[in-house]
């Protein structure tokens, strides 16, 4: 019996495969009207040629499928020194030079975890030459992942201390898996890492409805985000672009990520300066 | 663990995989059929991950006694193996009793029920202060037997229960509680399905009673092995049911003693199982180029996955991109998914009390069915088929229910065929439609049929593989005086063929099914309450054999899973052997007109017929005999 799409789907139905997504986390896993979808996708691809769907992305392509989006802001001064006593579990020096700090945040294809989840964007912010420098890596094809990981590794030197929000539990393990899968040395392994989630929880638990970064930055730092794309929509935005769709939402993901890493530095400065 | 936790997170186990030297798989005889096919694919995934980390571990497999340990182990790990078959383990004193219930009607070969005999033996044993385990063939039977034993031992509600039931479909917390009580020795009698077969530690027992033959010799020894763990003498009792296979065994104890144990078989390339594991494997590592999955080229499966958007093809690579965790949606125990939950709505409650497999739902959760949990009866009030839910309420009834179902087959494609005597034997793909038409109400203890109810459920469809035998119309006209006789002959032959085939491929009887029909789906046959074959048209209505323009009855043996599970192909290879053995079985049977041990039950009136159903079945088998 040769295997065809039709046949497999028929057998799945006979085996009681429910006509609903097998894993609720995945809108893409839902059984769909495939022929119809194909037509739609062809039309969309056609339209994007004809009408020139807006697929423009910020930044420069520094390797095939890898874009680097670089920007600076000069309204966030570096503190003279970063006082890390706000985090009793920190493994770094009590006082850090601000230029050694690198705040980072990833955007991923989902929350399911495991080796099937990847980062499609890594954003980082640091104080560089008296300004805040924001660098974001974005892959537009899957094969560019190794180049992205390689580039991110090159941003870290022996003195670099990582700063993140929940990164110890989420971003760092995820990147560790990706480095492993690409057979590369994990530059995050053994590195000092200040995860601001836990100090923030200690300080503000019960003050606000939750301790998510967006809440803390609004309540504590007074940051107001406009046209922010909810994090849950980021995977779809990237997949849409990967499959030849428009890039508008993906640009919003980049903006969201940009705000996140800047907020990390602001929050770090706040925590550091209010340590007593 | 390996399937849902370690492989999907293999990067966290990188050092483990890099240094992995040995993989030990215990109890491999249980990894057969559907489960074994899943496990073989799991090994493909494991080896793929090991290869990524540059290790190539050595496999060590252990098994209870099976007929083909080397072949089975090699099939599981897809590598050559060296078999060590000498055992140095001390064997304790073990008594085995094959118990055939007394005959109540010698003409019909009707015996007292295995259920009542198992109940009696268990009762005696528990009264003699022996810790006793009863294995029952089905979940319903577990509940019925538990009720009988509880009626004797647990009539005082103030005392802790001495008898407990254990089966699949209970919620995990309930199962753990029963296991704890058993280990602590608080329970004197346990009634269980094969859910208790493996890996569940319940401490030492004295007596194991099997209500019916479990289907394989290996499983029988495995279950008997539950008794006598501390080198105390132990007793294993096999109570034969009226099932032909049981009767065959109990009348041929030498088969039980001397027969080489079963061959374990798997079909790792079953399409649905393969799709499931290629999905999981793609999550674990992208497929690159022409990388094979075991011996399979995964490209068509990856296309399917790409169509549904879970993998993305980029050049030579197929990468996982969906936000889902596929291993959680793949059950290693079944081909089917989409379990039904049973919701108790008594007194306005909304509580899930059990789960039922998709494949068993139509047979056990129809509206009106009595569904039992720990022998408490619940009646199904509403079945939400698409929502996969059955709503039940507590009830007080003195009966249980049993589904009546019809099966219709249609040949879709012929893979191979050969002359078989004056007829044909063929092997190919079939379309099976199974309909649950109604149910019987059966009273406790007396087992009398006290009523029927209708069932209105969607037909269960199945594309699967089968082998079949048929005789042409001229041959039949020559050999039989009427079409009715030919039909009765085919129905009888189907029972005998199914019986020897089940023993041959050592399949679980429910994995291999039989049917008699026309081959083009126009009609199918079943045995009516008078013991005669009845034709039914495709819609289930009765039809007359003589009115048909074309009459070509066909015996089918088919795999009971979507896509097949690899049973019918080896059976086709042994087609002549099967016919010969079926003939030997029927002609050597000591009954006069036919009995459950050869061609199925017959009625007293058949005794007086000039040609008995047994002769008719033998005639069909002789015509099919290639010698």
mmCIF file of C-alpha atoms in Angstrom, chain A residues 50 103 140 258:
data_model
loop_
_atom_site.group_PDB
_atom_site.id
_atom_site.type_symbol
_atom_site.label_atom_id
_atom_site.label_comp_id
_atom_site.label_asym_id
_atom_site.label_seq_id
_atom_site.Cartn_x
_atom_site.Cartn_y
_atom_site.Cartn_z
ATOM 1 C CA UNK A 50 1.682 41.434 -8.060
ATOM 2 C CA UNK A 103 20.697 42.505 28.616
ATOM 3 C CA UNK A 140 14.319 34.831 7.925
ATOM 4 C CA UNK A 258 13.552 46.297 21.399
#
